[in-house]
Protein backbone atom coordinates (compact mmCIF):
# COMPACT_ATOMS: atom_id res chain seq x y z
CA UNK A 1 0.00 0.00 0.00
CA UNK A 2 1.32 3.42 -1.01
CA UNK A 3 0.53 6.70 0.68
CA UNK A 4 0.99 10.34 -0.27
CA UNK A 5 4.04 12.44 0.58
CA UNK A 6 2.20 14.59 3.12
CA UNK A 7 0.92 11.47 4.88
CA UNK A 8 4.39 9.94 4.97
CA UNK A 9 5.78 13.14 6.45
CA UNK A 10 3.13 13.14 9.16
CA UNK A 11 4.35 9.66 10.11
CA UNK A 12 8.00 10.73 10.06
CA UNK A 13 7.15 13.70 12.29
CA UNK A 14 5.86 11.29 14.93
CA UNK A 15 9.31 9.71 14.99
CA UNK A 16 11.00 13.07 15.46
CA UNK A 17 12.48 13.41 11.98
CA UNK A 18 13.09 17.02 10.86
CA UNK A 19 10.81 18.20 8.05
CA UNK A 20 9.92 21.45 6.31
CA UNK A 21 6.72 23.02 7.58
CA UNK A 22 3.78 22.24 5.35
CA UNK A 23 0.05 21.69 5.07
CA UNK A 24 -2.06 19.53 2.73
CA UNK A 25 -4.65 21.29 0.59
CA UNK A 26 -7.63 19.87 -1.28
CA UNK A 27 -8.85 23.08 -2.91
CA UNK A 28 -7.51 26.37 -4.26
CA UNK A 29 -8.83 28.24 -1.21
CA UNK A 30 -7.10 25.80 1.16
CA UNK A 31 -3.85 26.17 -0.81
CA UNK A 32 -3.94 29.95 -0.53
CA UNK A 33 -4.75 29.82 3.17
CA UNK A 34 -1.92 27.34 3.78
CA UNK A 35 0.53 29.57 1.89
CA UNK A 36 -0.50 32.62 3.93
CA UNK A 37 -0.09 30.71 7.18
CA UNK A 38 3.35 29.38 6.22
CA UNK A 39 4.59 32.79 5.07
CA UNK A 40 3.49 34.35 8.35
CA UNK A 41 4.99 31.53 10.43
CA UNK A 42 8.34 31.28 8.66
CA UNK A 43 8.74 34.94 7.61
CA UNK A 44 9.61 33.61 4.16
CA UNK A 45 7.64 34.67 1.09
CA UNK A 46 8.60 31.58 -0.90
CA UNK A 47 6.54 28.39 -0.73
CA UNK A 48 6.43 25.18 -2.74
CA UNK A 49 3.23 23.89 -4.33
CA UNK A 50 3.52 20.10 -4.72
CA UNK A 51 1.11 17.76 -6.49
CA UNK A 52 0.25 14.67 -4.46
CA UNK A 53 0.06 11.50 -6.52
CA UNK A 54 1.47 8.01 -6.00
CA UNK A 55 4.34 8.44 -8.44
CA UNK A 56 7.79 9.97 -8.66
CA UNK A 57 9.07 12.50 -11.19
CA UNK A 58 6.41 15.05 -10.28
CA UNK A 59 8.79 17.98 -10.66
CA UNK A 60 9.78 17.04 -14.20
CA UNK A 61 6.11 16.70 -15.10
CA UNK A 62 5.27 20.18 -13.86
CA UNK A 63 3.71 19.11 -10.59
CA UNK A 64 6.13 20.90 -8.22
CA UNK A 65 6.56 24.68 -8.32
CA UNK A 66 8.43 27.16 -6.10
CA UNK A 67 6.44 30.38 -5.94
CA UNK A 68 6.54 33.75 -4.20
CA UNK A 69 3.53 34.96 -2.26
CA UNK A 70 0.13 33.54 -1.41
CA UNK A 71 -1.54 34.98 -4.53
CA UNK A 72 0.92 33.19 -6.80
CA UNK A 73 0.49 30.02 -4.74
CA UNK A 74 -3.24 30.24 -5.36
CA UNK A 75 -2.78 30.69 -9.12
CA UNK A 76 -0.33 27.80 -9.25
CA UNK A 77 -2.63 25.56 -7.22
CA UNK A 78 -5.41 26.36 -9.68
CA UNK A 79 -3.22 25.10 -12.53
CA UNK A 80 -2.02 21.94 -10.78
CA UNK A 81 -5.25 20.80 -9.12
CA UNK A 82 -7.16 18.74 -11.64
CA UNK A 83 -4.29 18.49 -14.10
CA UNK A 84 -3.41 15.14 -15.65
CA UNK A 85 0.15 14.75 -14.39
CA UNK A 86 2.28 12.45 -16.55
CA UNK A 87 5.63 11.23 -15.21
CA UNK A 88 7.96 8.33 -15.99
CA UNK A 89 6.24 6.36 -13.22
CA UNK A 90 2.59 7.05 -14.11
CA UNK A 91 2.86 5.84 -17.68
CA UNK A 92 1.34 7.76 -20.60
CA UNK A 93 -2.10 7.78 -18.98
CA UNK A 94 -0.92 9.99 -16.11
CA UNK A 95 -2.78 10.70 -12.86
CA UNK A 96 -5.34 13.38 -12.04
CA UNK A 97 -4.09 15.63 -9.22
CA UNK A 98 -6.67 15.93 -6.43
CA UNK A 99 -4.44 16.85 -3.49
CA UNK A 100 -1.61 19.30 -2.88
CA UNK A 101 1.07 19.88 -0.29
CA UNK A 102 1.95 23.51 0.40
CA UNK A 103 5.39 23.65 1.99
CA UNK A 104 7.92 26.23 3.06
CA UNK A 105 10.88 26.80 0.74
CA UNK A 106 14.31 26.20 2.30
CA UNK A 107 17.91 27.19 1.54
CA UNK A 108 19.59 24.03 0.29
CA UNK A 109 23.33 23.45 0.44
CA UNK A 110 23.36 19.79 -0.70
CA UNK A 111 20.90 17.18 -1.94
CA UNK A 112 21.37 13.55 -0.82
CA UNK A 113 19.49 10.28 -1.14
CA UNK A 114 18.41 8.01 1.71
CA UNK A 115 16.25 4.93 1.57
CA UNK A 116 15.37 1.73 3.40
CA UNK A 117 14.10 -1.36 1.63
CA UNK A 118 13.63 -5.08 2.24
CA UNK A 119 16.41 -6.88 0.39
CA UNK A 120 15.02 -10.18 -0.89
CA UNK A 121 18.48 -11.70 -1.45
CA UNK A 122 19.66 -11.30 2.15
CA UNK A 123 16.19 -11.38 3.73
CA UNK A 124 17.10 -8.26 5.70
CA UNK A 125 16.45 -4.55 5.72
CA UNK A 126 19.05 -2.55 3.82
CA UNK A 127 19.56 1.16 4.38
CA UNK A 128 20.97 2.90 1.32
CA UNK A 129 22.45 6.36 0.88
CA UNK A 130 23.99 8.33 -1.94
CA UNK A 131 25.46 11.76 -2.44
CA UNK A 132 23.57 11.84 -5.77
CA UNK A 133 20.30 13.01 -4.24
CA UNK A 134 17.52 14.61 -6.23
CA UNK A 135 18.21 12.33 -9.18
CA UNK A 136 16.63 9.09 -10.35
CA UNK A 137 18.29 6.62 -8.02
CA UNK A 138 17.69 3.81 -10.54
CA UNK A 139 19.87 5.68 -13.02
CA UNK A 140 22.61 6.16 -10.42
CA UNK A 141 22.46 2.46 -9.53
CA UNK A 142 22.75 1.45 -13.18
CA UNK A 143 25.53 3.85 -14.21
CA UNK A 144 27.46 4.43 -10.97
CA UNK A 145 26.66 1.66 -8.47
CA UNK A 146 29.72 2.54 -6.41
CA UNK A 147 28.01 5.80 -5.45
CA UNK A 148 25.31 3.95 -3.50
CA UNK A 149 26.32 3.15 0.08
CA UNK A 150 24.62 0.26 1.88
CA UNK A 151 24.30 -0.99 5.43
CA UNK A 152 22.52 -4.28 6.15
CA UNK A 153 20.59 -4.26 9.43
CA UNK A 154 20.70 -7.25 11.74
CA UNK A 155 17.16 -8.66 12.09
CA UNK A 156 17.58 -8.99 15.89
CA UNK A 157 19.84 -6.09 16.81
CA UNK A 158 18.56 -3.69 14.17
CA UNK A 159 20.64 -0.94 12.59
CA UNK A 160 23.61 -0.25 14.87
CA UNK A 161 24.61 3.36 15.63
CA UNK A 162 28.00 2.83 13.98
CA UNK A 163 26.24 1.81 10.76
CA UNK A 164 24.24 5.04 10.76
CA UNK A 165 27.45 7.00 11.34
CA UNK A 166 29.17 5.12 8.50
CA UNK A 167 26.45 6.23 6.14
CA UNK A 168 26.54 9.82 7.38
CA UNK A 169 30.32 10.03 6.99
CA UNK A 170 30.10 8.26 3.64
CA UNK A 171 27.82 11.03 2.43
CA UNK A 172 30.52 13.55 3.26
CA UNK A 173 28.72 14.98 6.29
CA UNK A 174 30.87 16.53 9.02
CA UNK A 175 30.36 18.07 12.43
CA UNK A 176 26.75 18.85 13.39
CA UNK A 177 25.51 17.72 9.97
CA UNK A 178 27.07 14.26 10.48
CA UNK A 179 25.50 13.96 13.95
CA UNK A 180 22.10 15.10 12.64
CA UNK A 181 22.40 12.79 9.66
CA UNK A 182 23.20 9.71 11.77
CA UNK A 183 20.29 10.43 14.12
CA UNK A 184 18.02 10.90 11.12
CA UNK A 185 19.04 7.51 9.69
CA UNK A 186 18.43 5.70 12.99
CA UNK A 187 14.96 7.23 13.36
CA UNK A 188 14.11 6.40 9.77
CA UNK A 189 15.04 2.76 10.32
CA UNK A 190 12.92 2.64 13.48
CA UNK A 191 9.89 3.98 11.60
CA UNK A 192 10.48 1.46 8.80
CA UNK A 193 10.54 -1.56 11.10
CA UNK A 194 7.82 -0.39 13.50
CA UNK A 195 5.33 0.03 10.65
CA UNK A 196 6.27 -3.02 8.56
CA UNK A 197 7.18 -0.82 5.62
CA UNK A 198 8.52 -2.29 2.40
CA UNK A 199 10.04 0.99 1.22
CA UNK A 200 10.87 4.35 2.75
CA UNK A 201 12.67 6.74 0.42
CA UNK A 202 13.87 10.27 1.13
CA UNK A 203 14.87 11.88 -2.14
CA UNK A 204 16.17 14.38 -1.64
CA UNK A 205 17.44 14.44 1.90
CA UNK A 206 18.79 17.98 2.03
CA UNK A 207 21.50 19.62 4.04
CA UNK A 208 20.61 23.26 4.71
CA UNK A 209 23.06 26.13 4.72
CA UNK A 210 22.93 26.07 8.54
CA UNK A 211 23.95 22.36 8.68
CA UNK A 212 20.51 20.93 9.48
CA UNK A 213 19.21 17.96 7.53
CA UNK A 214 15.59 17.77 6.34
CA UNK A 215 13.44 15.27 4.49
CA UNK A 216 12.41 17.38 1.52
CA UNK A 217 10.43 14.53 -0.02
CA UNK A 218 9.26 11.15 1.23
CA UNK A 219 7.86 8.05 -0.42
CA UNK A 220 6.51 5.30 1.82
CA UNK A 221 5.09 1.88 0.91
CA UNK A 222 3.75 -0.70 3.36
CA UNK A 223 3.55 -4.49 3.26
CA UNK A 224 -0.11 -5.32 2.60
CA UNK A 225 0.31 -8.61 4.45
CA UNK A 226 1.13 -6.74 7.67
CA UNK A 227 -1.66 -4.16 7.57
CA UNK A 228 -3.73 -6.19 10.01
CA UNK A 229 -1.21 -5.06 12.62
CA UNK A 230 -1.58 -1.39 11.66
CA UNK A 231 -5.25 -0.63 11.32
CA UNK A 232 -4.51 3.09 11.54
CA UNK A 233 -2.67 2.94 8.21
CA UNK A 234 -5.74 1.71 6.33
CA UNK A 235 -7.31 5.15 6.67
CA UNK A 236 -4.42 6.60 4.65
CA UNK A 237 -5.30 4.57 1.55
CA UNK A 238 -6.31 6.73 -1.42
CA UNK A 239 -8.49 4.56 -3.66
CA UNK A 240 -8.41 7.23 -6.39
CA UNK A 241 -4.71 6.43 -6.82
CA UNK A 242 -5.23 2.68 -7.08
CA UNK A 243 -6.41 0.63 -10.03
CA UNK A 244 -10.13 -0.15 -9.46
CA UNK A 245 -9.58 -3.76 -10.54
CA UNK A 246 -6.77 -4.22 -8.02
CA UNK A 247 -8.93 -2.65 -5.31
CA UNK A 248 -11.77 -5.04 -6.14
CA UNK A 249 -9.35 -8.00 -6.10
CA UNK A 250 -8.23 -7.09 -2.59
CA UNK A 251 -11.83 -7.37 -1.38
CA UNK A 252 -11.75 -11.05 -2.27
CA UNK A 253 -8.15 -11.66 -1.17
CA UNK A 254 -7.00 -12.21 -4.76
CA UNK A 255 -3.44 -11.49 -5.89
CA UNK A 256 -4.01 -9.32 -8.96
CA UNK A 257 -1.83 -6.94 -10.93
CA UNK A 258 -3.07 -5.28 -14.10
CA UNK A 259 -0.76 -5.40 -17.13
CA UNK A 260 -0.93 -3.95 -20.63
CA UNK A 261 -1.60 -7.08 -22.72
CA UNK A 262 -4.72 -8.69 -24.19
CA UNK A 263 -4.69 -12.23 -22.71
CA UNK A 264 -6.47 -12.46 -19.37
CA UNK A 265 -5.00 -15.07 -17.02
CA UNK A 266 -6.61 -16.88 -14.09
CA UNK A 267 -4.19 -19.24 -12.36
CA UNK A 268 -3.70 -20.80 -8.94
CA UNK A 269 -0.25 -20.31 -7.45
CA UNK A 270 2.18 -17.44 -7.97
CA UNK A 271 4.83 -19.61 -9.62
CA UNK A 272 2.37 -21.11 -12.08
CA UNK A 273 0.97 -17.63 -12.78
CA UNK A 274 4.44 -16.36 -13.67
CA UNK A 275 5.09 -19.41 -15.86
CA UNK A 276 1.72 -18.90 -17.57
CA UNK A 277 2.57 -15.30 -18.42
CA UNK A 278 5.96 -16.39 -19.73
CA UNK A 279 4.54 -19.08 -21.99
CA UNK A 280 1.90 -16.71 -23.36
CA UNK A 281 4.67 -14.30 -24.30
CA UNK A 282 6.74 -17.12 -25.84
CA UNK A 283 3.86 -17.84 -28.25
CA UNK A 284 3.55 -14.19 -29.23
CA UNK A 285 0.86 -12.99 -26.84
CA UNK A 286 0.87 -10.40 -24.09
CA UNK A 287 -0.68 -11.13 -20.66
CA UNK A 288 -3.30 -8.63 -19.50
CA UNK A 289 -2.85 -9.42 -15.83
CA UNK A 290 -1.26 -11.46 -13.09
CA UNK A 291 -4.05 -13.18 -11.17
CA UNK A 292 -3.49 -15.86 -8.55
CA UNK A 293 -6.75 -17.13 -7.06
CA UNK A 294 -4.83 -19.03 -4.37
CA UNK A 295 -4.90 -22.60 -3.26
CA UNK A 296 -8.16 -22.51 -1.32
CA UNK A 297 -10.38 -20.30 -3.48
CA UNK A 298 -14.15 -20.62 -3.26
CA UNK A 299 -16.63 -20.43 -6.11
CA UNK A 300 -17.34 -16.84 -5.02
CA UNK A 301 -13.66 -15.88 -5.33
CA UNK A 302 -13.33 -17.53 -8.71
CA UNK A 303 -16.45 -15.72 -9.91
CA UNK A 304 -15.03 -12.40 -8.68
CA UNK A 305 -11.71 -13.12 -10.42
CA UNK A 306 -13.44 -13.87 -13.71
CA UNK A 307 -15.48 -10.67 -13.47
CA UNK A 308 -12.34 -8.61 -12.88
CA UNK A 309 -10.68 -10.10 -15.97
CA UNK A 310 -13.69 -9.61 -18.25
CA UNK A 311 -14.14 -6.01 -17.08
CA UNK A 312 -10.87 -5.08 -18.83
CA UNK A 313 -11.83 -3.79 -22.31
CA UNK A 314 -8.40 -4.72 -23.67
CA UNK A 315 -8.83 -8.44 -23.00
CA UNK A 316 -9.24 -10.41 -26.25
CA UNK A 317 -8.95 -13.90 -24.78
CA UNK A 318 -8.91 -15.63 -21.39
CA UNK A 319 -6.67 -18.49 -20.30
CA UNK A 320 -7.71 -20.39 -17.16
CA UNK A 321 -4.74 -22.53 -16.13
CA UNK A 322 -5.31 -24.59 -12.99
CA UNK A 323 -3.20 -27.30 -11.42
CA UNK A 324 -5.40 -28.57 -8.62
CA UNK A 325 -3.75 -29.49 -5.35
CA UNK A 326 -5.62 -27.87 -2.51
CA UNK A 327 -7.57 -26.04 -5.18
CA UNK A 328 -10.14 -28.37 -6.75
CA UNK A 329 -10.77 -28.30 -10.47
CA UNK A 330 -14.54 -28.61 -10.01
CA UNK A 331 -14.54 -25.46 -7.88
CA UNK A 332 -12.84 -23.57 -10.70
CA UNK A 333 -15.31 -24.94 -13.23
CA UNK A 334 -18.30 -23.93 -11.11
CA UNK A 335 -16.86 -20.47 -10.55
CA UNK A 336 -16.23 -19.91 -14.25
CA UNK A 337 -19.77 -21.02 -15.14
CA UNK A 338 -21.30 -18.77 -12.45
CA UNK A 339 -19.29 -15.80 -13.67
CA UNK A 340 -20.13 -16.34 -17.32
CA UNK A 341 -23.83 -16.55 -16.49
CA UNK A 342 -23.59 -13.20 -14.69
CA UNK A 343 -21.36 -11.20 -17.06
CA UNK A 344 -21.51 -13.15 -20.32
CA UNK A 345 -18.65 -14.41 -22.46
CA UNK A 346 -17.61 -12.06 -25.24
CA UNK A 347 -14.07 -13.34 -25.85
CA UNK A 348 -12.54 -16.81 -26.39
CA UNK A 349 -12.05 -18.86 -23.22
CA UNK A 350 -9.39 -21.57 -23.03
CA UNK A 351 -9.29 -23.80 -19.95
CA UNK A 352 -6.55 -26.20 -18.89
CA UNK A 353 -7.37 -28.24 -15.81
CA UNK A 354 -5.13 -30.77 -14.08
CA UNK A 355 -5.03 -32.29 -10.60
CA UNK A 356 -7.67 -32.78 -7.91
CA UNK A 357 -11.13 -33.58 -9.32
CA UNK A 358 -9.94 -32.85 -12.87
CA UNK A 359 -12.38 -35.24 -14.51
CA UNK A 360 -15.30 -33.75 -12.59
CA UNK A 361 -14.17 -30.23 -13.49
CA UNK A 362 -13.96 -31.07 -17.20
CA UNK A 363 -17.34 -32.76 -17.07
CA UNK A 364 -18.96 -29.70 -15.46
CA UNK A 365 -17.54 -27.43 -18.17
CA UNK A 366 -18.47 -29.84 -20.99
CA UNK A 367 -22.07 -30.02 -19.80
CA UNK A 368 -22.38 -26.27 -19.22
CA UNK A 369 -23.09 -25.42 -22.84
CA UNK A 370 -20.42 -22.69 -22.74
CA UNK A 371 -18.10 -22.04 -25.68
CA UNK A 372 -15.02 -23.30 -23.82
CA UNK A 373 -11.89 -24.48 -25.61
CA UNK A 374 -10.20 -27.29 -23.72
CA UNK A 375 -6.39 -27.54 -23.56
CA UNK A 376 -4.32 -30.66 -23.00
CA UNK A 377 -1.44 -28.89 -21.26
CA UNK A 378 -0.08 -25.42 -20.54
CA UNK A 379 1.70 -24.99 -23.88
CA UNK A 380 -1.34 -26.17 -25.80
CA UNK A 381 -3.55 -23.74 -23.88
CA UNK A 382 -1.21 -20.80 -24.42
CA UNK A 383 -1.00 -21.46 -28.17
CA UNK A 384 -4.75 -21.76 -28.48
CA UNK A 385 -5.63 -18.60 -26.54
CA UNK A 386 -3.05 -16.50 -28.42
CA UNK A 387 -4.37 -17.74 -31.77
CA UNK A 388 -8.03 -17.25 -30.81
CA UNK A 389 -7.38 -13.75 -29.40
CA UNK A 390 -5.51 -12.73 -32.55
CA UNK A 391 -8.32 -14.04 -34.78
CA UNK A 392 -10.96 -12.29 -32.72
CA UNK A 393 -9.23 -8.91 -32.89
CA UNK A 394 -9.15 -8.86 -36.70
mmCIF file of N, CA and C in Angstrom, residues 3-50:
data_model
loop_
_atom_site.group_PDB
_atom_site.id
_atom_site.type_symbol
_atom_site.label_atom_id
_atom_site.label_comp_id
_atom_site.label_asym_id
_atom_site.label_seq_id
_atom_site.Cartn_x
_atom_site.Cartn_y
_atom_site.Cartn_z
ATOM 1 N N UNK A 3 1.202 5.535 0.127
ATOM 2 C CA UNK A 3 0.528 6.703 0.681
ATOM 3 C C UNK A 3 1.147 7.950 0.066
ATOM 4 N N UNK A 4 0.502 9.090 0.292
ATOM 5 C CA UNK A 4 0.990 10.342 -0.268
ATOM 6 C C UNK A 4 2.164 10.893 0.549
ATOM 7 N N UNK A 5 2.883 11.811 -0.074
ATOM 8 C CA UNK A 5 4.036 12.438 0.575
ATOM 9 C C UNK A 5 3.654 13.112 1.882
ATOM 10 N N UNK A 6 2.563 13.872 1.896
ATOM 11 C CA UNK A 6 2.204 14.594 3.124
ATOM 12 C C UNK A 6 1.844 13.627 4.236
ATOM 13 N N UNK A 7 1.254 12.481 3.876
ATOM 14 C CA UNK A 7 0.919 11.470 4.882
ATOM 15 C C UNK A 7 2.182 10.818 5.425
ATOM 16 N N UNK A 8 3.128 10.531 4.537
ATOM 17 C CA UNK A 8 4.393 9.945 4.967
ATOM 18 C C UNK A 8 5.147 10.888 5.897
ATOM 19 N N UNK A 9 5.077 12.171 5.607
ATOM 20 C CA UNK A 9 5.781 13.139 6.446
ATOM 21 C C UNK A 9 5.121 13.275 7.818
ATOM 22 N N UNK A 10 3.807 13.124 7.857
ATOM 23 C CA UNK A 10 3.127 13.140 9.160
ATOM 24 C C UNK A 10 3.600 11.967 10.014
ATOM 25 N N UNK A 11 3.842 10.826 9.387
ATOM 26 C CA UNK A 11 4.353 9.658 10.113
ATOM 27 C C UNK A 11 5.779 9.915 10.581
ATOM 28 N N UNK A 12 6.612 10.456 9.687
ATOM 29 C CA UNK A 12 7.998 10.735 10.057
ATOM 30 C C UNK A 12 8.072 11.737 11.210
ATOM 31 N N UNK A 13 7.158 12.694 11.218
ATOM 32 C CA UNK A 13 7.154 13.703 12.288
ATOM 33 C C UNK A 13 6.919 13.051 13.647
ATOM 34 N N UNK A 14 6.110 11.976 13.665
ATOM 35 C CA UNK A 14 5.856 11.290 14.929
ATOM 36 C C UNK A 14 7.112 10.610 15.456
ATOM 37 N N UNK A 15 8.047 10.330 14.580
ATOM 38 C CA UNK A 15 9.313 9.712 14.989
ATOM 39 C C UNK A 15 10.420 10.747 15.192
ATOM 40 N N UNK A 16 10.048 12.009 15.146
ATOM 41 C CA UNK A 16 10.995 13.069 15.455
ATOM 42 C C UNK A 16 11.933 13.426 14.325
ATOM 43 N N UNK A 17 11.613 13.056 13.094
ATOM 44 C CA UNK A 17 12.484 13.413 11.980
ATOM 45 C C UNK A 17 12.212 14.852 11.550
ATOM 46 N N UNK A 18 13.262 15.614 11.253
ATOM 47 C CA UNK A 18 13.092 17.018 10.861
ATOM 48 C C UNK A 18 12.518 17.141 9.453
ATOM 49 N N UNK A 19 11.517 18.023 9.315
ATOM 50 C CA UNK A 19 10.811 18.199 8.050
ATOM 51 C C UNK A 19 10.550 19.682 7.807
ATOM 52 N N UNK A 20 10.385 20.084 6.559
ATOM 53 C CA UNK A 20 9.916 21.447 6.306
ATOM 54 C C UNK A 20 8.483 21.594 6.816
ATOM 55 N N UNK A 21 8.107 22.786 7.172
ATOM 56 C CA UNK A 21 6.722 23.024 7.582
ATOM 57 C C UNK A 21 5.835 22.964 6.344
ATOM 58 N N UNK A 22 4.675 22.345 6.498
ATOM 59 C CA UNK A 22 3.785 22.237 5.353
ATOM 60 C C UNK A 22 2.380 21.846 5.759
ATOM 61 N N UNK A 23 1.442 22.039 4.824
ATOM 62 C CA UNK A 23 0.045 21.687 5.065
ATOM 63 C C UNK A 23 -0.554 21.103 3.790
ATOM 64 N N UNK A 24 -1.357 20.041 3.912
ATOM 65 C CA UNK A 24 -2.057 19.529 2.732
ATOM 66 C C UNK A 24 -3.195 20.467 2.343
ATOM 67 N N UNK A 25 -3.551 20.455 1.069
ATOM 68 C CA UNK A 25 -4.650 21.290 0.586
ATOM 69 C C UNK A 25 -5.439 20.509 -0.454
ATOM 70 N N UNK A 26 -6.760 20.606 -0.378
ATOM 71 C CA UNK A 26 -7.633 19.870 -1.284
ATOM 72 C C UNK A 26 -8.436 20.803 -2.189
ATOM 73 N N UNK A 27 -8.176 22.101 -2.066
ATOM 74 C CA UNK A 27 -8.853 23.082 -2.912
ATOM 75 C C UNK A 27 -7.945 24.283 -3.089
ATOM 76 N N UNK A 28 -8.298 25.150 -4.021
ATOM 77 C CA UNK A 28 -7.506 26.367 -4.263
ATOM 78 C C UNK A 28 -7.550 27.273 -3.034
ATOM 79 N N UNK A 29 -8.709 27.388 -2.411
ATOM 80 C CA UNK A 29 -8.831 28.237 -1.213
ATOM 81 C C UNK A 29 -7.934 27.717 -0.088
ATOM 82 N N UNK A 30 -7.941 26.392 0.109
ATOM 83 C CA UNK A 30 -7.097 25.803 1.158
ATOM 84 C C UNK A 30 -5.624 26.016 0.848
ATOM 85 N N UNK A 31 -5.246 25.952 -0.422
ATOM 86 C CA UNK A 31 -3.848 26.170 -0.811
ATOM 87 C C UNK A 31 -3.414 27.593 -0.501
ATOM 88 N N UNK A 32 -4.266 28.557 -0.812
ATOM 89 C CA UNK A 32 -3.937 29.954 -0.533
ATOM 90 C C UNK A 32 -3.834 30.198 0.973
ATOM 91 N N UNK A 33 -4.764 29.639 1.715
ATOM 92 C CA UNK A 33 -4.746 29.818 3.174
ATOM 93 C C UNK A 33 -3.495 29.179 3.778
ATOM 94 N N UNK A 34 -3.126 28.011 3.271
ATOM 95 C CA UNK A 34 -1.922 27.342 3.777
ATOM 96 C C UNK A 34 -0.678 28.163 3.464
ATOM 97 N N UNK A 35 -0.624 28.739 2.270
ATOM 98 C CA UNK A 35 0.529 29.571 1.889
ATOM 99 C C UNK A 35 0.627 30.796 2.786
ATOM 100 N N UNK A 36 -0.496 31.447 3.046
ATOM 101 C CA UNK A 36 -0.497 32.623 3.926
ATOM 102 C C UNK A 36 -0.003 32.260 5.321
ATOM 103 N N UNK A 37 -0.487 31.122 5.840
ATOM 104 C CA UNK A 37 -0.091 30.706 7.183
ATOM 105 C C UNK A 37 1.400 30.391 7.246
ATOM 106 N N UNK A 38 1.920 29.722 6.229
ATOM 107 C CA UNK A 38 3.350 29.378 6.217
ATOM 108 C C UNK A 38 4.226 30.623 6.101
ATOM 109 N N UNK A 39 3.809 31.558 5.252
ATOM 110 C CA UNK A 39 4.587 32.790 5.073
ATOM 111 C C UNK A 39 4.645 33.578 6.379
ATOM 112 N N UNK A 40 3.524 33.630 7.074
ATOM 113 C CA UNK A 40 3.488 34.345 8.352
ATOM 114 C C UNK A 40 4.323 33.635 9.406
ATOM 115 N N UNK A 41 4.283 32.291 9.406
ATOM 116 C CA UNK A 41 4.985 31.526 10.432
ATOM 117 C C UNK A 41 6.493 31.511 10.210
ATOM 118 N N UNK A 42 6.912 31.436 8.963
ATOM 119 C CA UNK A 42 8.344 31.283 8.659
ATOM 120 C C UNK A 42 9.018 32.596 8.276
ATOM 121 N N UNK A 43 8.212 33.653 8.068
ATOM 122 C CA UNK A 43 8.739 34.940 7.610
ATOM 123 C C UNK A 43 9.519 34.757 6.307
ATOM 124 N N UNK A 44 8.981 33.912 5.441
ATOM 125 C CA UNK A 44 9.614 33.612 4.163
ATOM 126 C C UNK A 44 8.524 33.637 3.101
ATOM 127 N N UNK A 45 8.680 34.496 2.098
ATOM 128 C CA UNK A 45 7.637 34.667 1.091
ATOM 129 C C UNK A 45 7.545 33.495 0.107
ATOM 130 N N UNK A 46 8.566 32.659 0.083
ATOM 131 C CA UNK A 46 8.601 31.575 -0.902
ATOM 132 C C UNK A 46 8.012 30.285 -0.322
ATOM 133 N N UNK A 47 7.121 29.682 -1.100
ATOM 134 C CA UNK A 47 6.537 28.392 -0.727
ATOM 135 C C UNK A 47 6.605 27.466 -1.937
ATOM 136 N N UNK A 48 6.394 26.181 -1.676
ATOM 137 C CA UNK A 48 6.425 25.182 -2.741
ATOM 138 C C UNK A 48 5.037 24.560 -2.849
ATOM 139 N N UNK A 49 4.511 24.528 -4.059
ATOM 140 C CA UNK A 49 3.225 23.887 -4.332
ATOM 141 C C UNK A 49 3.526 22.528 -4.971
ATOM 142 N N UNK A 50 3.125 21.444 -4.289
ATOM 143 C CA UNK A 50 3.515 20.099 -4.719
ATOM 144 C C UNK A 50 2.284 19.231 -4.972
#
